[in-house]
PDB file of C-alpha atoms in Angstrom:
ATOM      1  CA  UNK J   1    -138.173 -48.135-127.811  1.00  0.00           C
ATOM      2  CA  UNK J   2    -134.934 -48.987-125.886  1.00  0.00           C
ATOM      3  CA  UNK J   3    -136.782 -50.027-122.656  1.00  0.00           C
ATOM      4  CA  UNK J   4    -134.255 -49.544-119.845  1.00  0.00           C
ATOM      5  CA  UNK J   5    -130.769 -48.287-120.604  1.00  0.00           C
ATOM      6  CA  UNK J   6    -128.098 -48.357-118.254  1.00  0.00           C
ATOM      7  CA  UNK J   7    -124.849 -46.479-118.833  1.00  0.00           C
ATOM      8  CA  UNK J   8    -121.465 -47.589-118.683  1.00  0.00           C
ATOM      9  CA  UNK J   9    -121.591 -51.200-119.399  1.00  0.00           C
ATOM     10  CA  UNK J  10    -118.124 -51.763-117.750  1.00  0.00           C
ATOM     11  CA  UNK J  11    -115.944 -49.975-114.888  1.00  0.00           C
ATOM     12  CA  UNK J  12    -113.079 -50.079-113.165  1.00  0.00           C
ATOM     13  CA  UNK J  13    -112.448 -47.838-110.038  1.00  0.00           C
ATOM     14  CA  UNK J  14    -109.895 -47.799-107.622  1.00  0.00           C
ATOM     15  CA  UNK J  15    -110.943 -47.936-103.912  1.00  0.00           C
ATOM     16  CA  UNK J  16    -111.994 -44.404-102.682  1.00  0.00           C
ATOM     17  CA  UNK J  17    -112.801 -42.780-106.048  1.00  0.00           C
ATOM     18  CA  UNK J  18    -116.580 -42.095-106.590  1.00  0.00           C
ATOM     19  CA  UNK J  19    -119.093 -42.761-109.779  1.00  0.00           C
ATOM     20  CA  UNK J  20    -122.379 -42.544-110.768  1.00  0.00           C
ATOM     21  CA  UNK J  21    -124.493 -45.215-112.655  1.00  0.00           C
ATOM     22  CA  UNK J  22    -127.151 -43.747-114.795  1.00  0.00           C
ATOM     23  CA  UNK J  23    -130.495 -45.730-115.748  1.00  0.00           C
ATOM     24  CA  UNK J  24    -133.336 -44.339-118.049  1.00  0.00           C
ATOM     25  CA  UNK J  25    -136.491 -45.627-118.964  1.00  0.00           C
ATOM     26  CA  UNK J  26    -138.771 -44.719-121.456  1.00  0.00           C
ATOM     27  CA  UNK J  27    -141.796 -47.247-120.836  1.00  0.00           C
ATOM     28  CA  UNK J  28    -143.431 -44.205-118.544  1.00  0.00           C
ATOM     29  CA  UNK J  29    -142.950 -46.946-115.755  1.00  0.00           C
ATOM     30  CA  UNK J  30    -143.708 -45.188-111.987  1.00  0.00           C
ATOM     31  CA  UNK J  31    -141.338 -47.146-110.485  1.00  0.00           C
ATOM     32  CA  UNK J  32    -137.499 -48.258-110.782  1.00  0.00           C
ATOM     33  CA  UNK J  33    -135.064 -49.918-108.874  1.00  0.00           C
ATOM     34  CA  UNK J  34    -131.428 -50.778-108.631  1.00  0.00           C
ATOM     35  CA  UNK J  35    -130.208 -54.504-107.578  1.00  0.00           C
ATOM     36  CA  UNK J  36    -126.753 -56.081-107.169  1.00  0.00           C
ATOM     37  CA  UNK J  37    -125.526 -59.001-108.444  1.00  0.00           C
ATOM     38  CA  UNK J  38    -123.231 -61.091-106.861  1.00  0.00           C
ATOM     39  CA  UNK J  39    -122.261 -65.115-107.253  1.00  0.00           C
ATOM     40  CA  UNK J  40    -124.295 -67.336-105.169  1.00  0.00           C
ATOM     41  CA  UNK J  41    -126.507 -64.514-103.855  1.00  0.00           C
ATOM     42  CA  UNK J  42    -128.981 -63.815-106.005  1.00  0.00           C
ATOM     43  CA  UNK J  43    -130.520 -60.090-107.106  1.00  0.00           C
ATOM     44  CA  UNK J  44    -130.467 -57.639-103.703  1.00  0.00           C
ATOM     45  CA  UNK J  45    -132.180 -54.685-103.732  1.00  0.00           C
ATOM     46  CA  UNK J  46    -130.059 -51.563-103.009  1.00  0.00           C
ATOM     47  CA  UNK J  47    -132.621 -48.563-103.532  1.00  0.00           C
ATOM     48  CA  UNK J  48    -135.854 -48.219-105.155  1.00  0.00           C
ATOM     49  CA  UNK J  49    -138.303 -45.180-106.118  1.00  0.00           C
ATOM     50  CA  UNK J  50    -141.852 -45.786-105.915  1.00  0.00           C
ATOM     51  CA  UNK J  51    -142.525 -42.872-107.870  1.00  0.00           C
ATOM     52  CA  UNK J  52    -140.946 -39.718-109.025  1.00  0.00           C
ATOM     53  CA  UNK J  53    -139.928 -37.567-106.070  1.00  0.00           C
ATOM     54  CA  UNK J  54    -139.604 -40.626-103.620  1.00  0.00           C
ATOM     55  CA  UNK J  55    -136.822 -42.600-103.142  1.00  0.00           C
ATOM     56  CA  UNK J  56    -136.542 -45.973-100.382  1.00  0.00           C
ATOM     57  CA  UNK J  57    -133.900 -47.958 -99.017  1.00  0.00           C
ATOM     58  CA  UNK J  58    -133.780 -51.659-100.121  1.00  0.00           C
ATOM     59  CA  UNK J  59    -131.948 -54.349 -98.507  1.00  0.00           C
ATOM     60  CA  UNK J  60    -128.226 -53.409 -98.917  1.00  0.00           C
ATOM     61  CA  UNK J  61    -128.129 -49.859 -99.261  1.00  0.00           C
ATOM     62  CA  UNK J  62    -124.885 -48.932 -97.191  1.00  0.00           C
ATOM     63  CA  UNK J  63    -122.433 -47.357 -99.450  1.00  0.00           C
ATOM     64  CA  UNK J  64    -124.901 -45.840-101.726  1.00  0.00           C
ATOM     65  CA  UNK J  65    -126.992 -43.003-102.629  1.00  0.00           C
ATOM     66  CA  UNK J  66    -129.675 -42.610-105.232  1.00  0.00           C
ATOM     67  CA  UNK J  67    -131.805 -39.886-107.001  1.00  0.00           C
ATOM     68  CA  UNK J  68    -134.804 -39.919-109.022  1.00  0.00           C
ATOM     69  CA  UNK J  69    -133.997 -37.416-111.405  1.00  0.00           C
ATOM     70  CA  UNK J  70    -137.525 -37.386-113.212  1.00  0.00           C
ATOM     71  CA  UNK J  71    -139.953 -40.215-114.156  1.00  0.00           C
ATOM     72  CA  UNK J  72    -137.704 -41.097-116.582  1.00  0.00           C
ATOM     73  CA  UNK J  73    -134.285 -41.293-114.762  1.00  0.00           C
ATOM     74  CA  UNK J  74    -133.181 -43.094-111.573  1.00  0.00           C
ATOM     75  CA  UNK J  75    -129.378 -42.685-110.649  1.00  0.00           C
ATOM     76  CA  UNK J  76    -126.953 -45.022-108.707  1.00  0.00           C
ATOM     77  CA  UNK J  77    -124.148 -42.719-106.759  1.00  0.00           C
ATOM     78  CA  UNK J  78    -120.806 -44.416-105.161  1.00  0.00           C
ATOM     79  CA  UNK J  79    -119.510 -41.802-102.813  1.00  0.00           C
ATOM     80  CA  UNK J  80    -116.150 -43.831-102.016  1.00  0.00           C
ATOM     81  CA  UNK J  81    -116.125 -47.150-103.616  1.00  0.00           C
ATOM     82  CA  UNK J  82    -114.628 -50.134-101.851  1.00  0.00           C
ATOM     83  CA  UNK J  83    -114.006 -53.925-103.269  1.00  0.00           C
ATOM     84  CA  UNK J  84    -116.796 -55.137-101.368  1.00  0.00           C
ATOM     85  CA  UNK J  85    -118.459 -52.940-104.186  1.00  0.00           C
ATOM     86  CA  UNK J  86    -117.457 -55.325-107.071  1.00  0.00           C
ATOM     87  CA  UNK J  87    -120.402 -56.573-108.557  1.00  0.00           C
ATOM     88  CA  UNK J  88    -122.931 -56.548-111.413  1.00  0.00           C
ATOM     89  CA  UNK J  89    -125.685 -53.634-111.058  1.00  0.00           C
ATOM     90  CA  UNK J  90    -129.051 -53.959-112.731  1.00  0.00           C
ATOM     91  CA  UNK J  91    -131.656 -51.114-113.158  1.00  0.00           C
ATOM     92  CA  UNK J  92    -135.012 -52.431-113.270  1.00  0.00           C
ATOM     93  CA  UNK J  93    -138.554 -50.716-113.640  1.00  0.00           C
ATOM     94  CA  UNK J  94    -142.287 -51.672-113.181  1.00  0.00           C
ATOM     95  CA  UNK J  95    -145.554 -49.933-114.058  1.00  0.00           C
ATOM     96  CA  UNK J  96    -147.594 -48.859-110.757  1.00  0.00           C
ATOM     97  CA  UNK J  97    -150.934 -50.047-112.693  1.00  0.00           C
ATOM     98  CA  UNK J  98    -151.909 -52.941-110.676  1.00  0.00           C
ATOM     99  CA  UNK J  99    -152.732 -55.154-113.524  1.00  0.00           C
ATOM    100  CA  UNK J 100    -149.176 -55.101-114.462  1.00  0.00           C
ATOM    101  CA  UNK J 101    -146.306 -56.488-112.095  1.00  0.00           C
ATOM    102  CA  UNK J 102    -143.543 -57.598-114.380  1.00  0.00           C
ATOM    103  CA  UNK J 103    -139.805 -55.624-113.886  1.00  0.00           C
ATOM    104  CA  UNK J 104    -137.938 -54.787-116.895  1.00  0.00           C
ATOM    105  CA  UNK J 105    -134.263 -54.753-116.666  1.00  0.00           C
ATOM    106  CA  UNK J 106    -131.583 -52.987-117.840  1.00  0.00           C
ATOM    107  CA  UNK J 107    -128.620 -54.605-119.642  1.00  0.00           C
ATOM    108  CA  UNK J 108    -126.414 -53.918-116.694  1.00  0.00           C
ATOM    109  CA  UNK J 109    -123.159 -52.396-115.275  1.00  0.00           C
ATOM    110  CA  UNK J 110    -120.572 -54.887-114.458  1.00  0.00           C
ATOM    111  CA  UNK J 111    -118.454 -52.651-111.848  1.00  0.00           C
ATOM    112  CA  UNK J 112    -114.730 -53.752-110.654  1.00  0.00           C
ATOM    113  CA  UNK J 113    -113.124 -51.766-107.496  1.00  0.00           C
ATOM    114  CA  UNK J 114    -109.505 -52.549-106.903  1.00  0.00           C
TER     115      UNK J 114
ATOM    116  CA  UNK Q   1    -139.280 -58.635 -94.704  1.00  0.00           C
ATOM    117  CA  UNK Q   2    -139.708 -61.276 -97.135  1.00  0.00           C
ATOM    118  CA  UNK Q   3    -137.132 -64.281 -97.442  1.00  0.00           C
ATOM    119  CA  UNK Q   4    -137.452 -66.313-100.656  1.00  0.00           C
ATOM    120  CA  UNK Q   5    -135.479 -69.506-100.469  1.00  0.00           C
ATOM    121  CA  UNK Q   6    -134.804 -71.354-103.677  1.00  0.00           C
ATOM    122  CA  UNK Q   7    -133.514 -74.803-104.130  1.00  0.00           C
ATOM    123  CA  UNK Q   8    -131.980 -76.634-106.148  1.00  0.00           C
ATOM    124  CA  UNK Q   9    -128.871 -74.551-106.749  1.00  0.00           C
ATOM    125  CA  UNK Q  10    -128.003 -76.278-109.420  1.00  0.00           C
ATOM    126  CA  UNK Q  11    -129.495 -78.528-111.508  1.00  0.00           C
ATOM    127  CA  UNK Q  12    -128.413 -80.900-114.346  1.00  0.00           C
ATOM    128  CA  UNK Q  13    -130.761 -82.653-116.719  1.00  0.00           C
ATOM    129  CA  UNK Q  14    -130.910 -84.801-119.762  1.00  0.00           C
ATOM    130  CA  UNK Q  15    -132.310 -83.110-122.795  1.00  0.00           C
ATOM    131  CA  UNK Q  16    -135.770 -84.103-123.120  1.00  0.00           C
ATOM    132  CA  UNK Q  17    -136.454 -84.301-119.253  1.00  0.00           C
ATOM    133  CA  UNK Q  18    -138.014 -82.475-117.247  1.00  0.00           C
ATOM    134  CA  UNK Q  19    -136.779 -80.002-114.425  1.00  0.00           C
ATOM    135  CA  UNK Q  20    -138.309 -78.492-111.276  1.00  0.00           C
ATOM    136  CA  UNK Q  21    -137.328 -75.668-109.599  1.00  0.00           C
ATOM    137  CA  UNK Q  22    -138.655 -75.048-105.970  1.00  0.00           C
ATOM    138  CA  UNK Q  23    -139.054 -71.837-103.721  1.00  0.00           C
ATOM    139  CA  UNK Q  24    -140.800 -70.829-100.516  1.00  0.00           C
ATOM    140  CA  UNK Q  25    -141.330 -67.586 -99.135  1.00  0.00           C
ATOM    141  CA  UNK Q  26    -141.920 -66.319 -95.482  1.00  0.00           C
ATOM    142  CA  UNK Q  27    -144.429 -63.260 -95.860  1.00  0.00           C
ATOM    143  CA  UNK Q  28    -148.086 -64.402 -96.183  1.00  0.00           C
ATOM    144  CA  UNK Q  29    -149.258 -61.127 -97.461  1.00  0.00           C
ATOM    145  CA  UNK Q  30    -146.851 -61.912-100.800  1.00  0.00           C
ATOM    146  CA  UNK Q  31    -149.694 -62.020-103.736  1.00  0.00           C
ATOM    147  CA  UNK Q  32    -146.952 -62.076-107.029  1.00  0.00           C
ATOM    148  CA  UNK Q  33    -144.349 -64.635-108.025  1.00  0.00           C
ATOM    149  CA  UNK Q  34    -142.644 -64.318-111.141  1.00  0.00           C
ATOM    150  CA  UNK Q  35    -140.011 -66.334-112.529  1.00  0.00           C
ATOM    151  CA  UNK Q  36    -136.839 -65.192-114.494  1.00  0.00           C
ATOM    152  CA  UNK Q  37    -134.487 -66.880-116.824  1.00  0.00           C
ATOM    153  CA  UNK Q  38    -130.774 -65.317-117.130  1.00  0.00           C
ATOM    154  CA  UNK Q  39    -128.371 -66.594-119.594  1.00  0.00           C
ATOM    155  CA  UNK Q  40    -124.397 -66.168-119.351  1.00  0.00           C
ATOM    156  CA  UNK Q  41    -123.739 -62.415-119.485  1.00  0.00           C
ATOM    157  CA  UNK Q  42    -127.248 -61.206-120.229  1.00  0.00           C
ATOM    158  CA  UNK Q  43    -130.148 -59.409-118.149  1.00  0.00           C
ATOM    159  CA  UNK Q  44    -133.147 -61.565-116.462  1.00  0.00           C
ATOM    160  CA  UNK Q  45    -135.822 -61.771-118.297  1.00  0.00           C
ATOM    161  CA  UNK Q  46    -139.599 -62.692-117.011  1.00  0.00           C
ATOM    162  CA  UNK Q  47    -140.784 -66.097-118.278  1.00  0.00           C
ATOM    163  CA  UNK Q  48    -144.002 -66.538-116.490  1.00  0.00           C
ATOM    164  CA  UNK Q  49    -145.568 -65.491-113.346  1.00  0.00           C
ATOM    165  CA  UNK Q  50    -148.446 -66.309-110.899  1.00  0.00           C
ATOM    166  CA  UNK Q  51    -150.631 -64.244-108.815  1.00  0.00           C
ATOM    167  CA  UNK Q  52    -151.910 -65.665-105.443  1.00  0.00           C
ATOM    168  CA  UNK Q  53    -155.417 -66.349-106.895  1.00  0.00           C
ATOM    169  CA  UNK Q  54    -154.335 -68.555-109.387  1.00  0.00           C
ATOM    170  CA  UNK Q  55    -152.927 -72.285-108.311  1.00  0.00           C
ATOM    171  CA  UNK Q  56    -151.401 -73.093-111.762  1.00  0.00           C
ATOM    172  CA  UNK Q  57    -150.182 -71.375-114.878  1.00  0.00           C
ATOM    173  CA  UNK Q  58    -149.020 -72.824-118.148  1.00  0.00           C
ATOM    174  CA  UNK Q  59    -146.951 -71.501-121.066  1.00  0.00           C
ATOM    175  CA  UNK Q  60    -146.248 -74.283-123.475  1.00  0.00           C
ATOM    176  CA  UNK Q  61    -143.207 -76.211-122.288  1.00  0.00           C
ATOM    177  CA  UNK Q  62    -143.611 -74.194-118.805  1.00  0.00           C
ATOM    178  CA  UNK Q  63    -145.639 -74.042-115.699  1.00  0.00           C
ATOM    179  CA  UNK Q  64    -145.834 -72.554-112.281  1.00  0.00           C
ATOM    180  CA  UNK Q  65    -147.497 -73.827-109.259  1.00  0.00           C
ATOM    181  CA  UNK Q  66    -148.506 -72.288-106.325  1.00  0.00           C
ATOM    182  CA  UNK Q  67    -149.438 -73.205-102.266  1.00  0.00           C
ATOM    183  CA  UNK Q  68    -150.602 -70.522-100.814  1.00  0.00           C
ATOM    184  CA  UNK Q  69    -151.082 -72.575 -97.541  1.00  0.00           C
ATOM    185  CA  UNK Q  70    -147.475 -74.046 -97.750  1.00  0.00           C
ATOM    186  CA  UNK Q  71    -146.018 -70.823 -99.074  1.00  0.00           C
ATOM    187  CA  UNK Q  72    -144.295 -72.183-101.585  1.00  0.00           C
ATOM    188  CA  UNK Q  73    -144.321 -72.025-105.754  1.00  0.00           C
ATOM    189  CA  UNK Q  74    -142.337 -74.056-108.161  1.00  0.00           C
ATOM    190  CA  UNK Q  75    -141.728 -74.025-111.873  1.00  0.00           C
ATOM    191  CA  UNK Q  76    -141.626 -76.795-114.154  1.00  0.00           C
ATOM    192  CA  UNK Q  77    -140.256 -77.183-117.378  1.00  0.00           C
ATOM    193  CA  UNK Q  78    -141.157 -80.127-119.596  1.00  0.00           C
ATOM    194  CA  UNK Q  79    -138.996 -81.598-122.537  1.00  0.00           C
ATOM    195  CA  UNK Q  80    -135.801 -79.888-121.959  1.00  0.00           C
ATOM    196  CA  UNK Q  81    -133.818 -78.046-124.515  1.00  0.00           C
ATOM    197  CA  UNK Q  82    -130.265 -76.847-124.789  1.00  0.00           C
ATOM    198  CA  UNK Q  83    -131.494 -73.748-124.879  1.00  0.00           C
ATOM    199  CA  UNK Q  84    -133.193 -73.723-121.700  1.00  0.00           C
ATOM    200  CA  UNK Q  85    -129.806 -73.693-120.254  1.00  0.00           C
ATOM    201  CA  UNK Q  86    -129.333 -70.507-117.884  1.00  0.00           C
ATOM    202  CA  UNK Q  87    -129.994 -69.209-114.202  1.00  0.00           C
ATOM    203  CA  UNK Q  88    -133.642 -69.235-113.016  1.00  0.00           C
ATOM    204  CA  UNK Q  89    -134.610 -67.038-110.102  1.00  0.00           C
ATOM    205  CA  UNK Q  90    -137.825 -67.020-108.737  1.00  0.00           C
ATOM    206  CA  UNK Q  91    -138.910 -63.883-106.496  1.00  0.00           C
ATOM    207  CA  UNK Q  92    -142.169 -62.686-104.300  1.00  0.00           C
ATOM    208  CA  UNK Q  93    -144.084 -59.174-103.946  1.00  0.00           C
ATOM    209  CA  UNK Q  94    -146.387 -57.709-102.063  1.00  0.00           C
ATOM    210  CA  UNK Q  95    -148.352 -55.432-104.139  1.00  0.00           C
ATOM    211  CA  UNK Q  96    -150.347 -54.016-101.744  1.00  0.00           C
ATOM    212  CA  UNK Q  97    -147.544 -51.908-100.260  1.00  0.00           C
ATOM    213  CA  UNK Q  98    -147.627 -49.173-103.372  1.00  0.00           C
ATOM    214  CA  UNK Q  99    -144.387 -50.442-104.781  1.00  0.00           C
ATOM    215  CA  UNK Q 100    -143.895 -53.715-106.352  1.00  0.00           C
ATOM    216  CA  UNK Q 101    -140.746 -54.695-104.809  1.00  0.00           C
ATOM    217  CA  UNK Q 102    -139.564 -58.104-105.624  1.00  0.00           C
ATOM    218  CA  UNK Q 103    -137.586 -60.352-103.061  1.00  0.00           C
ATOM    219  CA  UNK Q 104    -135.410 -62.959-105.281  1.00  0.00           C
ATOM    220  CA  UNK Q 105    -134.233 -66.529-104.584  1.00  0.00           C
ATOM    221  CA  UNK Q 106    -130.404 -67.032-104.930  1.00  0.00           C
ATOM    222  CA  UNK Q 107    -130.833 -68.734-108.451  1.00  0.00           C
ATOM    223  CA  UNK Q 108    -130.866 -71.897-109.729  1.00  0.00           C
ATOM    224  CA  UNK Q 109    -128.170 -72.971-112.610  1.00  0.00           C
ATOM    225  CA  UNK Q 110    -129.841 -75.263-115.014  1.00  0.00           C
ATOM    226  CA  UNK Q 111    -127.661 -77.137-117.242  1.00  0.00           C
ATOM    227  CA  UNK Q 112    -129.306 -79.154-120.048  1.00  0.00           C
ATOM    228  CA  UNK Q 113    -127.199 -82.151-121.336  1.00  0.00           C
ATOM    229  CA  UNK Q 114    -127.485 -82.839-125.079  1.00  0.00           C
TER     230      UNK Q 114
END
């Protein structure tokens, strides 16, 4: 039982390059999320998917797109990377059951855009 | 949307002393308040949570209190140990929206001095 798996763990991009961050969970969770973490800013929601087939913008969606490929997988795409997107990205998942609210986070992707 | 303020941003305590971190939230509909601990270079991990129908919850050396009227909640760590050193995040969520988006505070860096 791996929980939430993110790939890659580290990435360096040049300005203007594109890339996709991958996230998969094996806990049969309905909801998945992408957050970015910057020093002094806490965790800010980029996009989320309440259930398979739906996606919605969070607090900081500009410059990103997402795909909920199936119940297990939720990817985050940077079409044209900018230095302002240098950050640590965390994927998370949660059950939809009202009794179970906690998030399980992946181990993070440290992205540097030069 | 929800706004979560967290104080202090840094906190240093002597080993064995207590530590208190406070958060306020803006959305009176929020009903779930988790706390996450993040060690350096690691993922955030849930340490305790409280729901709006409960005023206080304890788990060994950790306790959380909630004042719905004032819209604030606090994390209390007693008998602090060096391994408690980490960044702590509070969060708030309204589970009635069909998804469990968490809005996070900006974090408190706790240092426990041996």
